[in-house]
Amino acid sequence: MLDMHQIMPAGQHNIHVRQYLALKNNTKHNPEHLITLEGLGPIQAALEAGLELSCLFVCPERLRGSDGMALIELAITRKVHLYQVSEKVLGSMVDWEGPDGLAAMVRLRRYDLSHLKPRQKGTLLILDGLQIPGNIGTVIRSADGAGAHGIIITQSRQRLTHPKLVRASMGSLFTLPIIESDVETAYAWLKRYGYQVVTTSPRARVSFRQAHYSARTAIVMGNEREGVSEDWFACHDLSVSIPMRGRADSLNVGNAAVLMLYEVLHQQQG
């Protein structure tokens, strides 16, 4: 039986506690591509997706159930950094006040275009210059739900490891291939595999419901304030709009992405 006293204690000045806090606050360069996770559920989801556990923090006073103990045993087996922290220290590390007393650093996979495997029918989502982390995470979750087989990010303005992005993705970030690329390289890859490139714009004359989408479609969603960049308009095959009937001139990019993804999915399955 595991003796908690065998786990090394760590305070606020421990190097890995400080690293965790820097990652959570998104304040330092993150070359290891690490993310922070709070609670047993998200940590288990990351491990089930095959991600690498880098460091585990345990608060014995809040630890509940056999699953938490099993995670600690796994950390020991894999020889990852394992620390015992007080309730005060854990409180400074997590926002969620749940009972399981666990926090972790996990390494995200890195993908490039070679990891994308074009399907006979399928959708890719292009995120061009998005900058609000919660929006990006929500769109990643929506793309996963709609069966998109990958996301390409051009003119990136946020780290994929941003805590708000990770939280909003609800685990979809762990499994969906997400590639950062420049527009020219991404467009060349899309044309090589026969994708129809569809931009979205309030000024487009064709409604997204009236357009015809091909078996392989790449939907380009633009920056929250400025929209899709001219780089994509210069090479697209089609531009569509989402009709607006009220005073608002556009939808939140997350809502717009959902409408686009499911319309393309509907046509591809028809």
Tab-separated table of C-alpha atoms in Angstrom:
chain	number	residue	atom	x	y	z
A	1	MET	CA	0.000	0.000	0.000
A	2	LEU	CA	1.241	3.458	-0.941
A	3	ASP	CA	2.576	5.551	1.935
A	4	MET	CA	1.918	9.241	1.171
A	5	HIS	CA	4.876	10.189	3.344
A	6	GLN	CA	7.121	8.669	0.663
A	7	ILE	CA	6.077	11.385	-1.802
A	8	MET	CA	8.368	14.411	-1.793
A	9	PRO	CA	6.732	17.560	-0.344
A	10	ALA	CA	6.754	20.772	-2.364
A	11	GLY	CA	6.023	24.360	-1.409
A	12	GLN	CA	5.451	27.571	-3.331
A	13	HIS	CA	9.134	27.890	-4.203
A	14	ASN	CA	9.529	24.394	-5.667
A	15	ILE	CA	10.787	24.645	-9.246
A	16	HIS	CA	7.920	22.600	-10.650
A	17	VAL	CA	5.233	24.419	-8.652
A	18	ARG	CA	6.636	27.678	-10.046
A	19	GLN	CA	6.684	26.195	-13.543
A	20	TYR	CA	3.051	25.108	-13.165
A	21	LEU	CA	2.003	28.603	-12.067
A	22	ALA	CA	3.909	30.221	-14.950
A	23	LEU	CA	2.138	27.906	-17.408
A	24	LYS	CA	-1.248	28.545	-15.828
A	25	ASN	CA	-0.704	32.302	-16.022
A	26	ASN	CA	0.790	32.036	-19.528
A	27	THR	CA	3.670	34.266	-18.472
A	28	LYS	CA	6.729	32.463	-19.820
A	29	HIS	CA	8.006	30.803	-22.978
A	30	ASN	CA	6.848	27.182	-23.155
A	31	PRO	CA	9.250	25.210	-25.383
A	32	GLU	CA	8.180	21.901	-23.819
A	33	HIS	CA	4.587	22.424	-25.054
A	34	LEU	CA	3.175	21.693	-21.599
A	35	ILE	CA	-0.347	22.355	-20.357
A	36	THR	CA	-1.798	22.475	-16.848
A	37	LEU	CA	-4.744	20.304	-15.834
A	38	GLU	CA	-6.896	20.400	-12.696
A	39	GLY	CA	-8.669	17.372	-11.304
A	40	LEU	CA	-8.769	13.661	-11.991
A	41	GLY	CA	-11.150	13.772	-14.981
A	42	PRO	CA	-9.088	16.004	-17.297
A	43	ILE	CA	-5.850	14.243	-16.326
A	44	GLN	CA	-7.336	10.830	-17.085
A	45	ALA	CA	-8.706	12.112	-20.417
A	46	ALA	CA	-5.248	13.331	-21.395
A	47	LEU	CA	-3.634	10.017	-20.483
A	48	GLU	CA	-6.325	8.054	-22.358
A	49	ALA	CA	-5.476	10.192	-25.402
A	50	GLY	CA	-1.863	9.047	-25.066
A	51	LEU	CA	-0.376	12.319	-23.831
A	52	GLU	CA	2.728	12.293	-21.666
A	53	LEU	CA	2.362	13.033	-17.964
A	54	SER	CA	5.221	15.345	-17.001
A	55	CYS	CA	4.463	16.184	-13.369
A	56	LEU	CA	1.747	15.286	-10.837
A	57	PHE	CA	0.836	17.220	-7.701
A	58	VAL	CA	-1.156	15.559	-4.926
A	59	CYS	CA	-2.893	17.083	-1.917
A	60	PRO	CA	-3.534	14.162	0.489
A	61	GLU	CA	-6.199	16.066	2.456
A	62	ARG	CA	-8.383	16.349	-0.661
A	63	LEU	CA	-7.595	13.021	-2.290
A	64	ARG	CA	-10.659	10.824	-2.737
A	65	GLY	CA	-11.249	7.339	-4.102
A	66	SER	CA	-9.169	4.591	-5.621
A	67	ASP	CA	-8.804	6.240	-9.043
A	68	GLY	CA	-6.661	8.993	-7.584
A	69	MET	CA	-4.419	6.436	-5.880
A	70	ALA	CA	-4.150	4.519	-9.155
A	71	LEU	CA	-2.990	7.695	-10.899
A	72	ILE	CA	-0.308	8.213	-8.264
A	73	GLU	CA	0.868	4.617	-8.724
A	74	LEU	CA	1.039	5.209	-12.484
A	75	ALA	CA	3.134	8.329	-11.944
A	76	ILE	CA	5.532	6.336	-9.785
A	77	THR	CA	5.738	3.558	-12.383
A	78	ARG	CA	6.463	6.046	-15.161
A	79	LYS	CA	9.007	7.882	-12.995
A	80	VAL	CA	7.437	11.292	-13.542
A	81	HIS	CA	7.935	14.160	-11.122
A	82	LEU	CA	5.562	13.566	-8.201
A	83	TYR	CA	5.004	16.001	-5.345
A	84	GLN	CA	2.854	16.281	-2.236
A	85	VAL	CA	1.433	19.784	-1.740
A	86	SER	CA	-0.601	21.382	1.034
A	87	GLU	CA	-4.166	22.622	0.632
A	88	LYS	CA	-2.826	26.175	0.631
A	89	VAL	CA	-0.348	25.470	-2.166
A	90	LEU	CA	-2.916	23.545	-4.198
A	91	GLY	CA	-5.364	26.421	-3.717
A	92	SER	CA	-2.864	28.752	-5.369
A	93	MET	CA	-2.490	26.351	-8.296
A	94	VAL	CA	-6.098	25.510	-9.195
A	95	ASP	CA	-9.343	27.382	-9.790
A	96	TRP	CA	-11.602	24.387	-9.293
A	97	GLU	CA	-12.400	23.656	-5.649
A	98	GLY	CA	-13.214	19.990	-6.271
A	99	PRO	CA	-12.434	17.230	-3.811
A	100	ASP	CA	-9.879	15.090	-5.637
A	101	GLY	CA	-6.709	17.038	-4.772
A	102	LEU	CA	-4.868	16.551	-8.074
A	103	ALA	CA	-3.141	18.817	-10.582
A	104	ALA	CA	-0.740	17.965	-13.365
A	105	MET	CA	1.465	19.170	-16.200
A	106	VAL	CA	1.012	17.219	-19.426
A	107	ARG	CA	2.853	17.491	-22.736
A	108	LEU	CA	0.780	18.190	-25.850
A	109	ARG	CA	1.619	16.458	-29.116
A	110	ARG	CA	3.130	18.536	-31.889
A	111	TYR	CA	1.624	18.062	-35.344
A	112	ASP	CA	2.597	19.152	-38.842
A	113	LEU	CA	0.822	18.823	-42.195
A	114	SER	CA	2.230	15.324	-42.713
A	115	HIS	CA	-0.036	14.125	-39.877
A	116	LEU	CA	-3.194	15.082	-41.776
A	117	LYS	CA	-4.606	12.162	-43.733
A	118	PRO	CA	-7.099	13.365	-46.381
A	119	ARG	CA	-10.315	11.369	-46.514
A	120	GLN	CA	-12.560	10.731	-49.496
A	121	LYS	CA	-15.063	13.032	-47.790
A	122	GLY	CA	-13.960	15.339	-45.027
A	123	THR	CA	-13.645	18.816	-43.608
A	124	LEU	CA	-10.702	20.812	-42.374
A	125	LEU	CA	-11.038	24.025	-40.416
A	126	ILE	CA	-8.631	26.924	-40.948
A	127	LEU	CA	-8.373	29.436	-38.095
A	128	ASP	CA	-6.790	32.614	-39.435
A	129	GLY	CA	-5.434	35.029	-36.857
A	130	LEU	CA	-7.839	34.193	-34.014
A	131	GLN	CA	-6.659	35.744	-30.782
A	132	ILE	CA	-9.162	35.019	-27.979
A	133	PRO	CA	-8.107	31.731	-26.315
A	134	GLY	CA	-11.618	30.767	-25.206
A	135	ASN	CA	-12.896	31.206	-28.775
A	136	ILE	CA	-10.154	29.007	-30.167
A	137	GLY	CA	-10.841	26.282	-27.610
A	138	THR	CA	-14.584	26.403	-28.300
A	139	VAL	CA	-13.995	26.135	-32.057
A	140	ILE	CA	-11.662	23.165	-31.521
A	141	ARG	CA	-14.390	21.422	-29.516
A	142	SER	CA	-16.982	22.207	-32.210
A	143	ALA	CA	-14.725	20.964	-35.014
A	144	ASP	CA	-14.197	17.726	-33.136
A	145	GLY	CA	-17.947	17.333	-32.582
A	146	ALA	CA	-18.695	17.918	-36.262
A	147	GLY	CA	-16.162	15.307	-37.341
A	148	ALA	CA	-13.545	17.618	-38.854
A	149	HIS	CA	-10.326	15.680	-39.253
A	150	GLY	CA	-7.987	18.514	-38.348
A	151	ILE	CA	-7.419	22.224	-37.824
A	152	ILE	CA	-4.804	24.433	-39.453
A	153	ILE	CA	-3.947	27.670	-37.670
A	154	THR	CA	-2.461	30.464	-39.791
A	155	GLN	CA	-1.118	33.779	-38.522
A	156	SER	CA	-1.294	32.381	-34.996
A	157	ARG	CA	-1.771	34.884	-32.186
A	158	GLN	CA	-2.189	32.532	-29.220
A	159	ARG	CA	-0.391	29.546	-27.769
A	160	LEU	CA	-2.214	26.242	-28.014
A	161	THR	CA	-1.139	25.714	-24.411
A	162	HIS	CA	-3.046	28.754	-23.104
A	163	PRO	CA	-5.062	27.544	-20.068
A	164	LYS	CA	-8.312	29.188	-21.242
A	165	LEU	CA	-7.947	27.514	-24.647
A	166	VAL	CA	-7.253	24.128	-23.044
A	167	ARG	CA	-10.274	24.433	-20.739
A	168	ALA	CA	-12.666	25.554	-23.496
A	169	SER	CA	-11.645	22.680	-25.773
A	170	MET	CA	-13.013	20.190	-23.201
A	171	GLY	CA	-10.451	17.532	-24.131
A	172	SER	CA	-10.762	17.828	-27.924
A	173	LEU	CA	-7.324	19.459	-27.966
A	174	PHE	CA	-5.872	16.141	-26.780
A	175	THR	CA	-6.913	14.153	-29.863
A	176	LEU	CA	-7.610	16.467	-32.825
A	177	PRO	CA	-4.562	17.228	-35.029
A	178	ILE	CA	-3.914	20.982	-34.869
A	179	ILE	CA	-1.186	22.382	-37.104
A	180	GLU	CA	0.335	25.854	-37.155
A	181	SER	CA	1.360	26.952	-40.643
A	182	ASP	CA	1.802	29.978	-42.883
A	183	VAL	CA	-0.922	30.662	-45.457
A	184	GLU	CA	1.199	29.837	-48.509
A	185	THR	CA	2.272	26.417	-47.212
A	186	ALA	CA	-1.227	25.539	-45.993
A	187	TYR	CA	-2.832	26.562	-49.292
A	188	ALA	CA	-0.312	24.539	-51.329
A	189	TRP	CA	-1.102	21.466	-49.225
A	190	LEU	CA	-4.854	21.956	-49.601
A	191	LYS	CA	-4.621	22.293	-53.376
A	192	ARG	CA	-2.347	19.271	-53.599
A	193	TYR	CA	-5.114	17.153	-52.071
A	194	GLY	CA	-8.012	18.754	-53.900
A	195	TYR	CA	-9.672	20.751	-51.128
A	196	GLN	CA	-12.217	23.451	-51.892
A	197	VAL	CA	-11.150	26.544	-49.911
A	198	VAL	CA	-14.162	28.423	-48.535
A	199	THR	CA	-13.732	31.758	-46.776
A	200	THR	CA	-16.373	33.380	-44.591
A	201	SER	CA	-17.245	37.066	-44.804
A	202	PRO	CA	-20.275	39.267	-43.977
A	203	ARG	CA	-19.740	40.880	-47.399
A	204	ALA	CA	-20.026	37.643	-49.387
A	205	ARG	CA	-23.084	37.516	-51.675
A	206	VAL	CA	-23.640	33.762	-51.340
A	207	SER	CA	-25.351	32.451	-48.212
A	208	PHE	CA	-23.630	29.531	-46.510
A	209	ARG	CA	-26.844	27.508	-46.968
A	210	GLN	CA	-26.965	28.150	-50.730
A	211	ALA	CA	-23.368	27.236	-51.506
A	212	HIS	CA	-22.289	23.827	-52.770
A	213	TYR	CA	-19.429	22.259	-50.856
A	214	SER	CA	-17.104	19.633	-52.270
A	215	ALA	CA	-16.234	16.241	-50.801
A	216	ARG	CA	-13.077	17.816	-49.414
A	217	THR	CA	-13.722	21.256	-47.959
A	218	ALA	CA	-11.511	23.627	-45.983
A	219	ILE	CA	-13.461	26.318	-44.097
A	220	VAL	CA	-11.536	29.502	-43.279
A	221	MET	CA	-12.681	31.383	-40.159
A	222	GLY	CA	-11.111	34.767	-39.492
A	223	ASN	CA	-9.981	37.014	-36.680
A	224	GLU	CA	-12.679	38.144	-34.239
A	225	ARG	CA	-12.308	41.817	-35.173
A	226	GLU	CA	-10.799	41.902	-38.668
A	227	GLY	CA	-12.165	38.716	-40.203
A	228	VAL	CA	-10.342	36.541	-42.733
A	229	SER	CA	-7.084	38.038	-44.003
A	230	GLU	CA	-6.565	39.151	-47.597
A	231	ASP	CA	-4.017	36.332	-47.976
A	232	TRP	CA	-6.868	33.801	-47.945
A	233	PHE	CA	-9.247	35.913	-50.043
A	234	ALA	CA	-6.540	36.041	-52.704
A	235	CYS	CA	-6.586	32.258	-53.150
A	236	HIS	CA	-10.013	30.991	-52.076
A	237	ASP	CA	-12.443	29.103	-54.285
A	238	LEU	CA	-15.612	30.503	-52.721
A	239	SER	CA	-16.701	33.022	-50.097
A	240	VAL	CA	-19.950	32.685	-48.124
A	241	SER	CA	-21.836	34.722	-45.561
A	242	ILE	CA	-24.140	33.918	-42.670
A	243	PRO	CA	-27.301	36.069	-43.053
A	244	MET	CA	-27.789	38.568	-40.233
A	245	ARG	CA	-31.352	39.779	-39.641
A	246	GLY	CA	-30.926	41.900	-36.518
A	247	ARG	CA	-28.711	44.805	-35.517
A	248	ALA	CA	-25.583	42.665	-35.076
A	249	ASP	CA	-23.449	42.484	-38.211
A	250	SER	CA	-21.756	39.172	-37.377
A	251	LEU	CA	-21.779	36.182	-35.041
A	252	ASN	CA	-19.190	35.120	-32.507
A	253	VAL	CA	-16.601	33.087	-34.393
A	254	GLY	CA	-17.455	30.003	-32.331
A	255	ASN	CA	-21.132	30.171	-33.309
A	256	ALA	CA	-20.269	30.869	-36.943
A	257	ALA	CA	-17.899	27.910	-37.044
A	258	VAL	CA	-20.632	25.575	-35.733
A	259	LEU	CA	-23.060	26.660	-38.467
A	260	MET	CA	-20.445	26.250	-41.189
A	261	LEU	CA	-19.163	22.891	-39.975
A	262	TYR	CA	-22.572	21.283	-39.690
A	263	GLU	CA	-23.810	22.655	-43.028
A	264	VAL	CA	-20.772	21.164	-44.774
A	265	LEU	CA	-21.238	17.902	-42.852
A	266	HIS	CA	-24.928	17.796	-43.889
A	267	GLN	CA	-24.058	18.213	-47.568
A	268	GLN	CA	-21.207	15.718	-47.481
A	269	GLN	CA	-23.485	13.083	-45.951
A	270	GLY	CA	-26.393	13.824	-48.335
